[in-house]
């Protein structure tokens, strides 16, 4: 890994604005492009923020910011960046290399949902953090949230639709990023289809027959995930608590 530490000195009373900008416009876009936040801290006076980011290697770091400038999310946040920069006095970067291998397993769990309409078209979104492809709605699971709750929430947040989860269709693991994804089959039960401000655009149902899948979905692993989900082969999934044991939800494995 290649680590970069950034020390940001800010004008007094500017911490809240700078911190909000980081969470709204920086953090998720960095994650989507393959960086990992090691940690982020502020001093007792709230006038200096220190953050350390992991990049895959020096080449990844050198290419990173050019890639980020091409995303819709970056282009759409330029005015906010100008407003944010007025609070910043200076930035200092220190590039660091590890002195050894201190690997500790860390994994992220996400959920996505395969939804079709009566015409057989598939629900897709374009993430502002990954604007060069369409994909199924989904995202990372929050703390103390079940996989099913995560799936329902992400569809609502990204598309405006309410869905009922019918079954688990596919499990994938990204060995490069450590993300484990659970893809579910969902049926629309309410809501109104809409783009989500700050999250998604081009939300809609798309014809993925014949060559259209390759036109709309450009990432190979997203294509494979959609193709596997389209088989509608349900996998069993139990969600439970212990001490005392409580089976909170069971999705049965079956051919739909």
CSV table of C-alpha atoms in Angstrom, one decimal:
chain,number,residue,atom,x,y,z
A,1,UNK,CA,0.0,0.0,0.0
A,2,UNK,CA,1.0,3.6,-0.5
A,3,UNK,CA,-0.1,6.0,2.2
A,4,UNK,CA,-0.5,9.8,2.1
A,5,UNK,CA,-1.0,11.9,5.2
A,6,UNK,CA,-2.6,15.3,4.7
A,7,UNK,CA,-2.5,18.1,7.3
A,8,UNK,CA,-5.1,20.8,6.7
A,9,UNK,CA,-4.9,24.0,8.7
A,10,UNK,CA,-8.3,25.8,8.8
A,11,UNK,CA,-9.6,29.2,9.9
A,12,UNK,CA,-11.1,29.1,13.4
A,13,UNK,CA,-14.9,28.4,13.2
A,14,UNK,CA,-14.4,26.7,9.8
A,15,UNK,CA,-14.3,23.1,11.1
A,16,UNK,CA,-18.0,22.4,10.7
A,17,UNK,CA,-18.1,23.6,7.1
A,18,UNK,CA,-14.9,21.8,6.1
A,19,UNK,CA,-16.0,18.6,7.9
A,20,UNK,CA,-19.4,18.7,6.2
A,21,UNK,CA,-17.8,19.1,2.8
A,22,UNK,CA,-15.5,16.2,3.4
A,23,UNK,CA,-18.5,13.9,4.3
A,24,UNK,CA,-20.7,15.1,1.5
A,25,UNK,CA,-18.3,15.4,-1.4
A,26,UNK,CA,-14.9,13.8,-0.7
A,27,UNK,CA,-15.2,10.6,1.4
A,28,UNK,CA,-17.5,8.4,-0.7
A,29,UNK,CA,-15.9,9.5,-4.0
A,30,UNK,CA,-12.5,8.5,-2.7
A,31,UNK,CA,-13.8,5.1,-1.6
A,32,UNK,CA,-15.5,4.5,-4.9
A,33,UNK,CA,-12.2,5.1,-6.7
A,34,UNK,CA,-10.3,2.5,-4.6
A,35,UNK,CA,-8.7,4.6,-1.8
A,36,UNK,CA,-9.2,3.6,1.8
A,37,UNK,CA,-9.4,6.0,4.7
A,38,UNK,CA,-7.0,4.9,7.5
A,39,UNK,CA,-8.2,7.6,9.9
A,40,UNK,CA,-9.2,11.3,10.2
A,41,UNK,CA,-8.6,13.5,13.3
A,42,UNK,CA,-8.9,17.1,14.4
A,43,UNK,CA,-6.8,18.8,17.1
A,44,UNK,CA,-8.2,20.2,20.3
A,45,UNK,CA,-8.5,23.7,18.9
A,46,UNK,CA,-10.4,22.5,15.8
A,47,UNK,CA,-8.0,24.3,13.6
A,48,UNK,CA,-6.0,21.4,12.1
A,49,UNK,CA,-7.4,18.2,10.5
A,50,UNK,CA,-5.1,15.3,9.8
A,51,UNK,CA,-6.1,12.4,7.5
A,52,UNK,CA,-4.3,9.4,6.2
A,53,UNK,CA,-5.4,7.6,3.0
A,54,UNK,CA,-4.3,4.2,1.6
A,55,UNK,CA,-3.7,3.9,-2.2
A,56,UNK,CA,-2.9,0.7,-4.0
A,57,UNK,CA,0.5,2.0,-5.1
A,58,UNK,CA,2.2,5.2,-6.2
A,59,UNK,CA,0.8,4.9,-9.7
A,60,UNK,CA,-2.7,4.6,-8.3
A,61,UNK,CA,-2.1,7.8,-6.3
A,62,UNK,CA,-0.7,9.6,-9.3
A,63,UNK,CA,-3.7,8.7,-11.5
A,64,UNK,CA,-6.3,9.1,-8.7
A,65,UNK,CA,-7.0,12.8,-8.9
A,66,UNK,CA,-7.3,12.9,-12.7
A,67,UNK,CA,-9.9,10.1,-12.4
A,68,UNK,CA,-11.8,11.9,-9.7
A,69,UNK,CA,-12.0,15.1,-11.8
A,70,UNK,CA,-13.8,13.1,-14.5
A,71,UNK,CA,-16.6,12.0,-12.2
A,72,UNK,CA,-20.0,13.7,-12.3
A,73,UNK,CA,-19.9,14.1,-8.6
A,74,UNK,CA,-16.7,16.1,-8.7
A,75,UNK,CA,-17.9,18.3,-11.5
A,76,UNK,CA,-21.2,19.0,-9.8
A,77,UNK,CA,-19.5,20.0,-6.5
A,78,UNK,CA,-17.2,22.7,-7.9
A,79,UNK,CA,-19.2,25.6,-6.3
A,80,UNK,CA,-19.2,23.9,-3.0
A,81,UNK,CA,-15.4,23.4,-3.3
A,82,UNK,CA,-14.9,27.1,-3.9
A,83,UNK,CA,-16.9,27.9,-0.8
A,84,UNK,CA,-15.0,25.3,1.2
A,85,UNK,CA,-11.6,26.5,0.2
A,86,UNK,CA,-12.1,29.9,1.8
A,87,UNK,CA,-11.8,28.2,5.2
A,88,UNK,CA,-8.5,26.5,4.4
A,89,UNK,CA,-5.2,28.2,5.3
A,90,UNK,CA,-2.8,25.5,4.1
A,91,UNK,CA,-2.4,21.9,3.2
A,92,UNK,CA,0.7,19.7,3.7
A,93,UNK,CA,1.1,16.2,2.3
A,94,UNK,CA,3.5,13.6,3.5
A,95,UNK,CA,4.0,10.4,1.4
A,96,UNK,CA,4.7,7.3,3.4
A,97,UNK,CA,5.7,3.7,2.7
A,98,UNK,CA,5.1,0.8,5.2
A,99,UNK,CA,8.0,-0.6,7.2
A,100,UNK,CA,6.5,-4.0,7.3
A,101,UNK,CA,3.3,-6.1,6.6
A,102,UNK,CA,0.9,-5.5,9.4
A,103,UNK,CA,-2.2,-6.8,7.6
A,104,UNK,CA,-5.5,-7.0,9.6
A,105,UNK,CA,-8.5,-8.4,7.7
A,106,UNK,CA,-11.1,-5.7,7.0
A,107,UNK,CA,-14.1,-6.3,4.9
A,108,UNK,CA,-17.1,-4.2,3.8
A,109,UNK,CA,-20.5,-5.7,3.2
A,110,UNK,CA,-22.9,-4.2,0.6
A,111,UNK,CA,-26.3,-5.1,-0.8
A,112,UNK,CA,-27.7,-4.5,-4.3
A,113,UNK,CA,-31.2,-5.3,-5.7
A,114,UNK,CA,-32.3,-6.8,-9.0
A,115,UNK,CA,-35.7,-5.3,-9.9
A,116,UNK,CA,-37.7,-5.6,-13.2
A,117,UNK,CA,-40.9,-4.0,-14.4
A,118,UNK,CA,-43.8,-5.7,-16.2
A,119,UNK,CA,-42.0,-5.2,-19.6
A,120,UNK,CA,-38.9,-7.1,-18.4
A,121,UNK,CA,-36.7,-4.0,-18.1
A,122,UNK,CA,-34.2,-3.8,-15.3
A,123,UNK,CA,-33.9,-1.0,-12.7
A,124,UNK,CA,-30.5,0.7,-13.0
A,125,UNK,CA,-28.9,3.8,-11.6
A,126,UNK,CA,-25.8,5.9,-12.4
A,127,UNK,CA,-23.9,6.7,-9.3
A,128,UNK,CA,-22.4,10.2,-9.1
A,129,UNK,CA,-19.3,8.6,-7.7
A,130,UNK,CA,-19.0,6.1,-10.6
A,131,UNK,CA,-20.5,8.0,-13.5
A,132,UNK,CA,-19.1,5.9,-16.4
A,133,UNK,CA,-21.5,3.0,-16.0
A,134,UNK,CA,-25.1,2.1,-15.0
A,135,UNK,CA,-25.6,-0.5,-12.2
A,136,UNK,CA,-28.2,-2.0,-10.0
A,137,UNK,CA,-29.1,0.2,-7.0
A,138,UNK,CA,-27.2,-0.7,-3.8
A,139,UNK,CA,-24.6,0.3,-1.3
A,140,UNK,CA,-22.8,-0.4,2.0
A,141,UNK,CA,-24.6,-1.9,5.0
A,142,UNK,CA,-24.8,0.4,8.0
A,143,UNK,CA,-23.9,-0.7,11.5
A,144,UNK,CA,-26.6,-2.8,13.2
A,145,UNK,CA,-28.5,-3.1,9.9
A,146,UNK,CA,-29.6,-6.4,8.4
A,147,UNK,CA,-28.8,-7.2,4.8
A,148,UNK,CA,-32.5,-7.1,3.8
A,149,UNK,CA,-33.0,-3.7,5.5
A,150,UNK,CA,-29.9,-2.4,3.8
A,151,UNK,CA,-31.2,-3.6,0.4
A,152,UNK,CA,-34.6,-1.9,0.9
A,153,UNK,CA,-33.0,1.3,2.2
A,154,UNK,CA,-30.5,1.6,-0.7
A,155,UNK,CA,-33.2,1.2,-3.4
A,156,UNK,CA,-35.4,3.8,-1.7
A,157,UNK,CA,-32.5,6.3,-1.3
A,158,UNK,CA,-31.2,5.8,-4.8
A,159,UNK,CA,-34.4,5.4,-6.9
A,160,UNK,CA,-37.3,6.6,-4.7
A,161,UNK,CA,-39.0,3.2,-5.0
A,162,UNK,CA,-40.2,0.9,-2.2
A,163,UNK,CA,-39.4,-2.7,-2.8
A,164,UNK,CA,-40.1,-6.1,-1.1
A,165,UNK,CA,-37.2,-8.5,-1.0
A,166,UNK,CA,-38.2,-11.9,-2.5
A,167,UNK,CA,-34.9,-13.8,-2.2
A,168,UNK,CA,-31.1,-13.8,-2.3
A,169,UNK,CA,-29.7,-14.3,-5.9
A,170,UNK,CA,-26.0,-13.9,-5.8
A,171,UNK,CA,-23.0,-13.4,-3.5
A,172,UNK,CA,-19.7,-11.9,-4.8
A,173,UNK,CA,-16.4,-10.9,-3.2
A,174,UNK,CA,-14.1,-8.2,-4.6
A,175,UNK,CA,-10.7,-9.4,-3.6
A,176,UNK,CA,-9.1,-6.1,-4.6
A,177,UNK,CA,-11.2,-3.9,-2.3
A,178,UNK,CA,-12.5,-6.5,0.3
A,179,UNK,CA,-16.2,-5.7,-0.5
A,180,UNK,CA,-18.6,-8.6,-0.2
A,181,UNK,CA,-21.8,-8.0,-2.0
A,182,UNK,CA,-25.2,-9.7,-1.5
A,183,UNK,CA,-27.6,-9.3,-4.5
A,184,UNK,CA,-31.3,-9.7,-3.9
A,185,UNK,CA,-34.4,-10.0,-6.0
A,186,UNK,CA,-36.9,-7.2,-5.3
A,187,UNK,CA,-40.4,-6.3,-6.4
A,188,UNK,CA,-41.7,-2.7,-6.4
A,189,UNK,CA,-44.6,-2.1,-3.9
A,190,UNK,CA,-44.7,1.7,-3.9
A,191,UNK,CA,-42.8,4.9,-4.2
A,192,UNK,CA,-42.0,7.1,-7.2
A,193,UNK,CA,-39.1,6.7,-9.6
A,194,UNK,CA,-36.7,9.6,-9.3
A,195,UNK,CA,-33.1,10.6,-9.3
A,196,UNK,CA,-31.6,11.1,-5.9
A,197,UNK,CA,-29.9,14.5,-5.4
A,198,UNK,CA,-26.2,14.0,-4.6
A,199,UNK,CA,-26.4,10.2,-5.1
A,200,UNK,CA,-27.7,9.1,-8.5
A,201,UNK,CA,-28.8,10.2,-11.9
A,202,UNK,CA,-30.3,8.5,-15.0
A,203,UNK,CA,-32.5,6.3,-12.7
A,204,UNK,CA,-34.8,4.1,-14.7
A,205,UNK,CA,-35.8,0.8,-16.2
A,206,UNK,CA,-33.5,-0.3,-19.1
A,207,UNK,CA,-33.8,-3.0,-21.8
A,208,UNK,CA,-30.8,-5.3,-21.2
A,209,UNK,CA,-31.6,-7.8,-24.0
A,210,UNK,CA,-29.1,-8.8,-26.7
A,211,UNK,CA,-26.3,-6.2,-26.8
A,212,UNK,CA,-28.0,-3.6,-24.7
A,213,UNK,CA,-26.4,-4.9,-21.4
A,214,UNK,CA,-22.9,-4.0,-22.8
A,215,UNK,CA,-24.1,-0.6,-23.9
A,216,UNK,CA,-25.5,0.5,-20.5
A,217,UNK,CA,-23.2,-1.4,-18.1
A,218,UNK,CA,-19.5,-1.0,-18.7
A,219,UNK,CA,-17.9,-2.7,-15.7
A,220,UNK,CA,-17.4,-6.4,-16.2
A,221,UNK,CA,-18.2,-7.4,-12.6
A,222,UNK,CA,-21.5,-5.5,-12.8
A,223,UNK,CA,-22.4,-7.3,-16.0
A,224,UNK,CA,-21.7,-10.7,-14.5
A,225,UNK,CA,-23.7,-9.8,-11.4
A,226,UNK,CA,-26.8,-8.8,-13.5
A,227,UNK,CA,-26.5,-11.9,-15.6
A,228,UNK,CA,-26.4,-14.2,-12.6
A,229,UNK,CA,-29.3,-12.4,-10.9
A,230,UNK,CA,-31.4,-12.7,-14.1
A,231,UNK,CA,-31.5,-16.5,-13.6
A,232,UNK,CA,-33.6,-15.9,-10.4
A,233,UNK,CA,-32.1,-18.8,-8.6
A,234,UNK,CA,-32.7,-18.1,-4.9
A,235,UNK,CA,-30.1,-18.9,-2.2
A,236,UNK,CA,-31.0,-19.6,1.4
A,237,UNK,CA,-30.1,-16.9,3.9
A,238,UNK,CA,-30.7,-16.9,7.7
A,239,UNK,CA,-30.5,-13.7,9.8
A,240,UNK,CA,-30.4,-14.3,13.5
A,241,UNK,CA,-29.3,-13.0,17.0
A,242,UNK,CA,-27.7,-15.0,19.7
A,243,UNK,CA,-27.8,-15.0,23.6
A,244,UNK,CA,-30.7,-15.8,23.3
A,245,UNK,CA,-30.9,-17.3,19.8
A,246,UNK,CA,-33.6,-15.6,17.7
A,247,UNK,CA,-34.1,-16.3,14.0
A,248,UNK,CA,-35.2,-12.9,12.9
A,249,UNK,CA,-35.7,-13.6,9.2
A,250,UNK,CA,-35.2,-16.5,6.8
A,251,UNK,CA,-35.0,-16.3,3.0
A,252,UNK,CA,-35.6,-19.7,1.4
A,253,UNK,CA,-33.5,-21.1,-1.5
A,254,UNK,CA,-35.7,-22.0,-4.4
A,255,UNK,CA,-36.1,-21.6,-8.1
A,256,UNK,CA,-38.3,-18.5,-8.7
